Amino acid sequence: TMQLTNGIAHVLDHYTLSEKMRLLLPEYFGFKNLGVLYVDMSNSRELYTVTVSSTREGENFAREIIKYPTTLGVTSKVFKKKTIIFSNAPEKESLYIPDIDNIIGAAD
């Protein structure tokens, strides 16, 4: 728990925070994958994620911000209810939209 807390508590930007969480949280919680959405707390209240990718270790990273609607998909239900939804078969959820609710392309 201390390693996890120390790993993310002192991060100063969303790109580094996303990368740290992507590396630390799956192992801690026993998940295969992890996707992180942030809420823009300004008047827009938009959801967004940041991507950090590289083709080879040591190369420059490509960084991108991707915005998501707060009115579509299972993600909208999570946003409105301010809770976590666990589902072993999210694709069977009536609100499920793969491009919104599976931002990391997770599969069995």
mmCIF file of N, CA and C in Angstrom:
data_model
loop_
_atom_site.group_PDB
_atom_site.id
_atom_site.type_symbol
_atom_site.label_atom_id
_atom_site.label_comp_id
_atom_site.label_asym_id
_atom_site.label_seq_id
_atom_site.Cartn_x
_atom_site.Cartn_y
_atom_site.Cartn_z
ATOM 1 N N THR A 1 0.818 -1.193 0.000
ATOM 2 C CA THR A 1 0.000 0.000 0.000
ATOM 3 C C THR A 1 0.863 1.258 0.000
ATOM 4 N N MET A 2 1.919 1.248 0.757
ATOM 5 C CA MET A 2 2.797 2.420 0.802
ATOM 6 C C MET A 2 3.488 2.643 -0.540
ATOM 7 N N GLN A 3 3.914 1.565 -1.198
ATOM 8 C CA GLN A 3 4.563 1.696 -2.502
ATOM 9 C C GLN A 3 3.579 2.276 -3.512
ATOM 10 N N LEU A 4 2.347 1.800 -3.470
ATOM 11 C CA LEU A 4 1.318 2.316 -4.366
ATOM 12 C C LEU A 4 1.078 3.798 -4.098
ATOM 13 N N THR A 5 0.890 4.145 -2.847
ATOM 14 C CA THR A 5 0.638 5.543 -2.468
ATOM 15 C C THR A 5 1.813 6.430 -2.851
ATOM 16 N N ASN A 6 3.010 6.002 -2.539
ATOM 17 C CA ASN A 6 4.194 6.793 -2.879
ATOM 18 C C ASN A 6 4.367 6.923 -4.386
ATOM 19 N N GLY A 7 3.962 5.887 -5.118
ATOM 20 C CA GLY A 7 4.114 5.897 -6.560
ATOM 21 C C GLY A 7 3.251 6.928 -7.261
ATOM 22 N N ILE A 8 2.090 7.254 -6.673
ATOM 23 C CA ILE A 8 1.183 8.187 -7.349
ATOM 24 C C ILE A 8 0.976 9.512 -6.614
ATOM 25 N N ALA A 9 1.348 9.584 -5.353
ATOM 26 C CA ALA A 9 1.044 10.775 -4.550
ATOM 27 C C ALA A 9 1.835 12.016 -4.949
ATOM 28 N N HIS A 10 3.009 11.851 -5.487
ATOM 29 C CA HIS A 10 3.873 12.998 -5.755
ATOM 30 C C HIS A 10 3.954 13.363 -7.236
ATOM 31 N N VAL A 11 3.094 12.771 -8.031
ATOM 32 C CA VAL A 11 3.102 13.035 -9.470
ATOM 33 C C VAL A 11 2.470 14.397 -9.739
ATOM 34 N N LEU A 12 3.063 15.160 -10.644
ATOM 35 C CA LEU A 12 2.630 16.536 -10.869
ATOM 36 C C LEU A 12 1.844 16.759 -12.162
ATOM 37 N N ASP A 13 1.726 15.749 -13.013
ATOM 38 C CA ASP A 13 0.968 15.955 -14.253
ATOM 39 C C ASP A 13 0.154 14.708 -14.595
ATOM 40 N N HIS A 14 -0.881 14.906 -15.403
ATOM 41 C CA HIS A 14 -1.794 13.816 -15.744
ATOM 42 C C HIS A 14 -1.137 12.712 -16.555
ATOM 43 N N TYR A 15 -0.186 13.054 -17.388
ATOM 44 C CA TYR A 15 0.479 12.045 -18.203
ATOM 45 C C TYR A 15 1.253 11.061 -17.323
ATOM 46 N N THR A 16 2.031 11.592 -16.411
ATOM 47 C CA THR A 16 2.808 10.741 -15.516
ATOM 48 C C THR A 16 1.893 9.980 -14.568
ATOM 49 N N LEU A 17 0.858 10.631 -14.067
ATOM 50 C CA LEU A 17 -0.091 9.971 -13.177
ATOM 51 C C LEU A 17 -0.768 8.798 -13.881
ATOM 52 N N SER A 18 -1.211 9.003 -15.101
ATOM 53 C CA SER A 18 -1.850 7.922 -15.864
ATOM 54 C C SER A 18 -0.906 6.749 -16.059
ATOM 55 N N GLU A 19 0.335 7.042 -16.406
ATOM 56 C CA GLU A 19 1.317 5.982 -16.625
ATOM 57 C C GLU A 19 1.613 5.230 -15.331
ATOM 58 N N LYS A 20 1.782 5.954 -14.230
ATOM 59 C CA LYS A 20 2.031 5.307 -12.928
ATOM 60 C C LYS A 20 0.853 4.415 -12.534
ATOM 61 N N MET A 21 -0.366 4.922 -12.696
ATOM 62 C CA MET A 21 -1.540 4.116 -12.340
ATOM 63 C C MET A 21 -1.664 2.899 -13.246
ATOM 64 N N ARG A 22 -1.353 3.081 -14.537
ATOM 65 C CA ARG A 22 -1.424 1.962 -15.475
ATOM 66 C C ARG A 22 -0.448 0.853 -15.082
ATOM 67 N N LEU A 23 0.692 1.237 -14.517
ATOM 68 C CA LEU A 23 1.700 0.261 -14.114
ATOM 69 C C LEU A 23 1.433 -0.338 -12.729
ATOM 70 N N LEU A 24 0.956 0.475 -11.789
ATOM 71 C CA LEU A 24 0.837 0.030 -10.397
ATOM 72 C C LEU A 24 -0.514 -0.583 -10.023
ATOM 73 N N LEU A 25 -1.607 -0.004 -10.485
ATOM 74 C CA LEU A 25 -2.926 -0.436 -10.013
ATOM 75 C C LEU A 25 -3.369 -1.827 -10.477
ATOM 76 N N PRO A 26 -3.113 -2.244 -11.711
ATOM 77 C CA PRO A 26 -3.550 -3.590 -12.100
ATOM 78 C C PRO A 26 -2.972 -4.680 -11.196
ATOM 79 N N GLU A 27 -1.700 -4.585 -10.882
ATOM 80 C CA GLU A 27 -1.095 -5.582 -10.011
ATOM 81 C C GLU A 27 -1.687 -5.511 -8.602
ATOM 82 N N TYR A 28 -1.860 -4.312 -8.093
ATOM 83 C CA TYR A 28 -2.378 -4.127 -6.738
ATOM 84 C C TYR A 28 -3.792 -4.704 -6.592
ATOM 85 N N PHE A 29 -4.659 -4.447 -7.592
ATOM 86 C CA PHE A 29 -6.039 -4.901 -7.523
ATOM 87 C C PHE A 29 -6.273 -6.243 -8.221
ATOM 88 N N GLY A 30 -5.276 -6.766 -8.902
ATOM 89 C CA GLY A 30 -5.433 -8.032 -9.604
ATOM 90 C C GLY A 30 -6.162 -7.890 -10.930
ATOM 91 N N PHE A 31 -6.108 -6.705 -11.545
ATOM 92 C CA PHE A 31 -6.744 -6.476 -12.841
ATOM 93 C C PHE A 31 -5.759 -6.805 -13.951
ATOM 94 N N LYS A 32 -6.289 -7.114 -15.133
ATOM 95 C CA LYS A 32 -5.442 -7.319 -16.307
ATOM 96 C C LYS A 32 -5.084 -5.979 -16.942
ATOM 97 N N ASN A 33 -6.041 -5.057 -16.977
ATOM 98 C CA ASN A 33 -5.883 -3.772 -17.649
ATOM 99 C C ASN A 33 -6.475 -2.661 -16.792
ATOM 100 N N LEU A 34 -6.132 -1.444 -17.146
ATOM 101 C CA LEU A 34 -6.662 -0.301 -16.422
ATOM 102 C C LEU A 34 -6.805 0.874 -17.375
ATOM 103 N N GLY A 35 -7.952 1.519 -17.332
ATOM 104 C CA GLY A 35 -8.178 2.757 -18.070
ATOM 105 C C GLY A 35 -8.589 3.824 -17.072
ATOM 106 N N VAL A 36 -8.050 5.019 -17.209
ATOM 107 C CA VAL A 36 -8.329 6.090 -16.263
ATOM 108 C C VAL A 36 -8.995 7.245 -16.999
ATOM 109 N N LEU A 37 -10.140 7.676 -16.487
ATOM 110 C CA LEU A 37 -10.803 8.870 -16.998
ATOM 111 C C LEU A 37 -10.731 9.947 -15.930
ATOM 112 N N TYR A 38 -10.461 11.158 -16.368
ATOM 113 C CA TYR A 38 -10.442 12.315 -15.481
ATOM 114 C C TYR A 38 -11.675 13.162 -15.762
ATOM 115 N N VAL A 39 -12.094 13.926 -14.774
ATOM 116 C CA VAL A 39 -13.204 14.859 -14.946
ATOM 117 C C VAL A 39 -12.633 16.271 -14.956
ATOM 118 N N ASP A 40 -12.967 17.010 -16.012
ATOM 119 C CA ASP A 40 -12.597 18.422 -16.084
ATOM 120 C C ASP A 40 -13.551 19.161 -15.150
ATOM 121 N N MET A 41 -13.045 19.680 -14.060
ATOM 122 C CA MET A 41 -13.894 20.279 -13.043
ATOM 123 C C MET A 41 -14.310 21.711 -13.375
ATOM 124 N N SER A 42 -13.964 22.179 -14.555
ATOM 125 C CA SER A 42 -14.436 23.493 -14.982
ATOM 126 C C SER A 42 -15.918 23.377 -15.335
ATOM 127 N N ASN A 43 -16.489 24.384 -15.894
ATOM 128 C CA ASN A 43 -17.908 24.364 -16.247
ATOM 129 C C ASN A 43 -18.262 23.293 -17.271
ATOM 130 N N SER A 44 -17.278 22.823 -18.048
ATOM 131 C CA SER A 44 -17.569 21.851 -19.097
ATOM 132 C C SER A 44 -17.895 20.465 -18.545
ATOM 133 N N ARG A 45 -17.308 20.096 -17.417
ATOM 134 C CA ARG A 45 -17.525 18.785 -16.783
ATOM 135 C C ARG A 45 -17.298 17.639 -17.767
ATOM 136 N N GLU A 46 -16.363 17.803 -18.684
ATOM 137 C CA GLU A 46 -16.059 16.755 -19.651
ATOM 138 C C GLU A 46 -15.189 15.674 -19.018
ATOM 139 N N LEU A 47 -15.324 14.474 -19.559
ATOM 140 C CA LEU A 47 -14.439 13.379 -19.185
ATOM 141 C C LEU A 47 -13.325 13.317 -20.212
ATOM 142 N N TYR A 48 -12.123 12.992 -19.757
ATOM 143 C CA TYR A 48 -11.026 12.823 -20.700
ATOM 144 C C TYR A 48 -10.019 11.823 -20.160
ATOM 145 N N THR A 49 -9.250 11.297 -21.051
ATOM 146 C CA THR A 49 -8.144 10.435 -20.677
ATOM 147 C C THR A 49 -6.913 10.933 -21.412
ATOM 148 N N VAL A 50 -5.770 10.507 -20.961
ATOM 149 C CA VAL A 50 -4.541 10.845 -21.660
ATOM 150 C C VAL A 50 -3.884 9.552 -22.096
ATOM 151 N N THR A 51 -3.327 9.569 -23.273
ATOM 152 C CA THR A 51 -2.609 8.403 -23.763
ATOM 153 C C THR A 51 -1.132 8.735 -23.825
ATOM 154 N N VAL A 52 -0.344 7.765 -23.487
ATOM 155 C CA VAL A 52 1.101 7.893 -23.579
ATOM 156 C C VAL A 52 1.575 6.635 -24.280
ATOM 157 N N SER A 53 2.195 6.797 -25.439
ATOM 158 C CA SER A 53 2.618 5.617 -26.178
ATOM 159 C C SER A 53 3.991 5.832 -26.801
ATOM 160 N N SER A 54 4.674 4.726 -27.008
ATOM 161 C CA SER A 54 5.973 4.736 -27.660
ATOM 162 C C SER A 54 6.139 3.404 -28.365
ATOM 163 N N THR A 55 6.807 3.416 -29.514
ATOM 164 C CA THR A 55 7.018 2.165 -30.222
ATOM 165 C C THR A 55 8.170 1.369 -29.641
ATOM 166 N N ARG A 56 9.148 2.052 -29.072
ATOM 167 C CA ARG A 56 10.284 1.381 -28.446
ATOM 168 C C ARG A 56 10.717 2.133 -27.202
ATOM 169 N N GLU A 57 11.234 1.386 -26.243
ATOM 170 C CA GLU A 57 11.683 2.006 -24.996
ATOM 171 C C GLU A 57 12.767 3.042 -25.287
ATOM 172 N N GLY A 58 12.671 4.188 -24.648
ATOM 173 C CA GLY A 58 13.654 5.232 -24.811
ATOM 174 C C GLY A 58 13.331 6.237 -25.905
ATOM 175 N N GLU A 59 12.338 5.930 -26.733
ATOM 176 C CA GLU A 59 11.943 6.872 -27.775
ATOM 177 C C GLU A 59 11.064 7.954 -27.188
ATOM 178 N N ASN A 60 10.868 9.014 -27.919
ATOM 179 C CA ASN A 60 9.952 10.056 -27.469
ATOM 180 C C ASN A 60 8.543 9.494 -27.394
ATOM 181 N N PHE A 61 7.820 9.890 -26.374
ATOM 182 C CA PHE A 61 6.465 9.420 -26.186
ATOM 183 C C PHE A 61 5.478 10.313 -26.924
ATOM 184 N N ALA A 62 4.460 9.692 -27.490
ATOM 185 C CA ALA A 62 3.353 10.448 -28.076
ATOM 186 C C ALA A 62 2.325 10.638 -26.965
ATOM 187 N N ARG A 63 1.888 11.859 -26.760
ATOM 188 C CA ARG A 63 0.914 12.152 -25.704
ATOM 189 C C ARG A 63 -0.299 12.797 -26.331
ATOM 190 N N GLU A 64 -1.458 12.339 -25.908
ATOM 191 C CA GLU A 64 -2.691 12.830 -26.504
ATOM 192 C C GLU A 64 -3.782 12.880 -25.442
ATOM 193 N N ILE A 65 -4.660 13.874 -25.531
ATOM 194 C CA ILE A 65 -5.839 13.956 -24.672
ATOM 195 C C ILE A 65 -7.044 13.563 -25.506
ATOM 196 N N ILE A 66 -7.833 12.623 -24.980
ATOM 197 C CA ILE A 66 -9.030 12.161 -25.672
ATOM 198 C C ILE A 66 -10.228 12.464 -24.777
ATOM 199 N N LYS A 67 -11.218 13.169 -25.326
ATOM 200 C CA LYS A 67 -12.411 13.542 -24.554
ATOM 201 C C LYS A 67 -13.533 12.530 -24.791
ATOM 202 N N TYR A 68 -14.368 12.346 -23.757
ATOM 203 C CA TYR A 68 -15.492 11.406 -23.802
ATOM 204 C C TYR A 68 -16.760 12.104 -23.326
ATOM 205 N N PRO A 69 -17.900 11.761 -23.933
ATOM 206 C CA PRO A 69 -19.160 12.376 -23.507
ATOM 207 C C PRO A 69 -19.596 11.855 -22.140
ATOM 208 N N THR A 70 -20.299 12.685 -21.405
ATOM 209 C CA THR A 70 -20.820 12.261 -20.090
ATOM 210 C C THR A 70 -22.281 11.829 -20.199
ATOM 211 N N THR A 71 -22.768 11.688 -21.412
ATOM 212 C CA THR A 71 -24.184 11.354 -21.611
ATOM 213 C C THR A 71 -24.388 10.018 -22.317
ATOM 214 N N LEU A 72 -23.317 9.301 -22.633
ATOM 215 C CA LEU A 72 -23.435 8.052 -23.379
ATOM 216 C C LEU A 72 -22.707 6.914 -22.679
ATOM 217 N N GLY A 73 -23.207 5.709 -22.890
ATOM 218 C CA GLY A 73 -22.534 4.516 -22.411
ATOM 219 C C GLY A 73 -22.657 4.270 -20.919
ATOM 220 N N VAL A 74 -22.062 3.146 -20.508
ATOM 221 C CA VAL A 74 -22.009 2.803 -19.084
ATOM 222 C C VAL A 74 -21.216 3.878 -18.336
ATOM 223 N N THR A 75 -20.252 4.472 -19.024
ATOM 224 C CA THR A 75 -19.457 5.541 -18.433
ATOM 225 C C THR A 75 -20.338 6.684 -17.940
ATOM 226 N N SER A 76 -21.391 7.009 -18.688
ATOM 227 C CA SER A 76 -22.297 8.083 -18.253
ATOM 228 C C SER A 76 -23.017 7.707 -16.960
ATOM 229 N N LYS A 77 -23.375 6.435 -16.827
ATOM 230 C CA LYS A 77 -24.045 5.962 -15.604
ATOM 231 C C LYS A 77 -23.103 6.094 -14.402
ATOM 232 N N VAL A 78 -21.851 5.736 -14.601
ATOM 233 C CA VAL A 78 -20.845 5.870 -13.542
ATOM 234 C C VAL A 78 -20.671 7.330 -13.167
ATOM 235 N N PHE A 79 -20.585 8.186 -14.175
ATOM 236 C CA PHE A 79 -20.391 9.615 -13.949
ATOM 237 C C PHE A 79 -21.568 10.216 -13.186
ATOM 238 N N LYS A 80 -22.797 9.902 -13.605
ATOM 239 C CA LYS A 80 -23.986 10.474 -12.976
ATOM 240 C C LYS A 80 -24.182 9.984 -11.547
ATOM 241 N N LYS A 81 -23.927 8.687 -11.314
ATOM 242 C CA LYS A 81 -24.140 8.115 -9.982
ATOM 243 C C LYS A 81 -22.930 8.272 -9.061
ATOM 244 N N LYS A 82 -21.800 8.693 -9.641
ATOM 245 C CA LYS A 82 -20.568 8.865 -8.875
ATOM 246 C C LYS A 82 -20.218 7.603 -8.091
ATOM 247 N N THR A 83 -20.175 6.496 -8.820
ATOM 248 C CA THR A 83 -19.880 5.210 -8.214
ATOM 249 C C THR A 83 -19.088 4.356 -9.188
ATOM 250 N N ILE A 84 -18.626 3.233 -8.736
ATOM 251 C CA ILE A 84 -17.905 2.275 -9.576
ATOM 252 C C ILE A 84 -18.877 1.175 -9.974
ATOM 253 N N ILE A 85 -18.805 0.739 -11.205
ATOM 254 C CA ILE A 85 -19.613 -0.387 -11.669
ATOM 255 C C ILE A 85 -18.666 -1.490 -12.102
ATOM 256 N N PHE A 86 -18.760 -2.646 -11.468
ATOM 257 C CA PHE A 86 -17.976 -3.805 -11.871
ATOM 258 C C PHE A 86 -18.878 -4.703 -12.704
ATOM 259 N N SER A 87 -18.340 -5.186 -13.812
ATOM 260 C CA SER A 87 -19.116 -6.077 -14.671
ATOM 261 C C SER A 87 -18.180 -7.095 -15.297
ATOM 262 N N ASN A 88 -18.535 -8.370 -15.183
ATOM 263 C CA ASN A 88 -17.739 -9.420 -15.810
ATOM 264 C C ASN A 88 -18.028 -9.528 -17.296
ATOM 265 N N ALA A 89 -19.138 -8.961 -17.743
ATOM 266 C CA ALA A 89 -19.514 -8.993 -19.162
ATOM 267 C C ALA A 89 -20.092 -7.630 -19.553
ATOM 268 N N PRO A 90 -19.261 -6.595 -19.601
ATOM 269 C CA PRO A 90 -19.778 -5.251 -19.876
ATOM 270 C C PRO A 90 -20.473 -5.129 -21.220
ATOM 271 N N GLU A 91 -20.049 -5.930 -22.189
ATOM 272 C CA GLU A 91 -20.676 -5.863 -23.514
ATOM 273 C C GLU A 91 -22.146 -6.269 -23.488
ATOM 274 N N LYS A 92 -22.594 -6.884 -22.409
ATOM 275 C CA LYS A 92 -24.004 -7.275 -22.272
ATOM 276 C C LYS A 92 -24.840 -6.199 -21.587
ATOM 277 N N GLU A 93 -24.185 -5.158 -21.083
ATOM 278 C CA GLU A 93 -24.902 -4.045 -20.453
ATOM 279 C C GLU A 93 -25.666 -3.281 -21.538
ATOM 280 N N SER A 94 -26.894 -2.882 -21.247
ATOM 281 C CA SER A 94 -27.721 -2.212 -22.258
ATOM 282 C C SER A 94 -27.133 -0.877 -22.723
ATOM 283 N N LEU A 95 -26.403 -0.195 -21.871
ATOM 284 C CA LEU A 95 -25.827 1.108 -22.234
ATOM 285 C C LEU A 95 -24.435 1.010 -22.865
ATOM 286 N N TYR A 96 -23.878 -0.185 -22.957
ATOM 287 C CA TYR A 96 -22.487 -0.380 -23.376
ATOM 288 C C TYR A 96 -22.220 0.115 -24.796
ATOM 289 N N ILE A 97 -21.192 0.967 -24.929
ATOM 290 C CA ILE A 97 -20.704 1.446 -26.221
ATOM 291 C C ILE A 97 -19.186 1.222 -26.211
ATOM 292 N N PRO A 98 -18.674 0.292 -27.007
ATOM 293 C CA PRO A 98 -17.248 -0.068 -26.938
ATOM 294 C C PRO A 98 -16.276 1.105 -27.051
ATOM 295 N N ASP A 99 -16.543 2.049 -27.939
ATOM 296 C CA ASP A 99 -15.616 3.174 -28.128
ATOM 297 C C ASP A 99 -15.553 4.106 -26.926
ATOM 298 N N ILE A 100 -16.550 4.055 -26.067
ATOM 299 C CA ILE A 100 -16.585 4.904 -24.876
ATOM 300 C C ILE A 100 -16.253 4.105 -23.621
ATOM 301 N N ASP A 101 -16.853 2.918 -23.507
ATOM 302 C CA ASP A 101 -16.750 2.154 -22.274
ATOM 303 C C ASP A 101 -15.550 1.202 -22.216
ATOM 304 N N ASN A 102 -14.846 1.048 -23.299
ATOM 305 C CA ASN A 102 -13.669 0.180 -23.321
ATOM 306 C C ASN A 102 -12.521 0.948 -23.961
ATOM 307 N N ILE A 103 -12.109 2.001 -23.289
ATOM 308 C CA ILE A 103 -11.094 2.910 -23.848
ATOM 309 C C ILE A 103 -9.747 2.256 -24.076
ATOM 310 N N ILE A 104 -9.486 1.150 -23.388
ATOM 311 C CA ILE A 104 -8.184 0.501 -23.540
ATOM 312 C C ILE A 104 -8.254 -0.744 -24.405
ATOM 313 N N GLY A 105 -9.444 -1.075 -24.914
ATOM 314 C CA GLY A 105 -9.570 -2.247 -25.776
ATOM 315 C C GLY A 105 -9.368 -3.555 -25.042
ATOM 316 N N ALA A 106 -9.744 -3.616 -23.784
ATOM 317 C CA ALA A 106 -9.556 -4.834 -22.992
ATOM 318 C C ALA A 106 -10.418 -5.971 -23.531
ATOM 319 N N ALA A 107 -9.874 -7.164 -23.475
ATOM 320 C CA ALA A 107 -10.603 -8.358 -23.923
ATOM 321 C C ALA A 107 -10.121 -9.542 -23.097
ATOM 322 N N ASP A 108 -10.934 -10.598 -23.087
ATOM 323 C CA ASP A 108 -10.535 -11.826 -22.363
ATOM 324 C C ASP A 108 -9.340 -12.478 -23.015
#
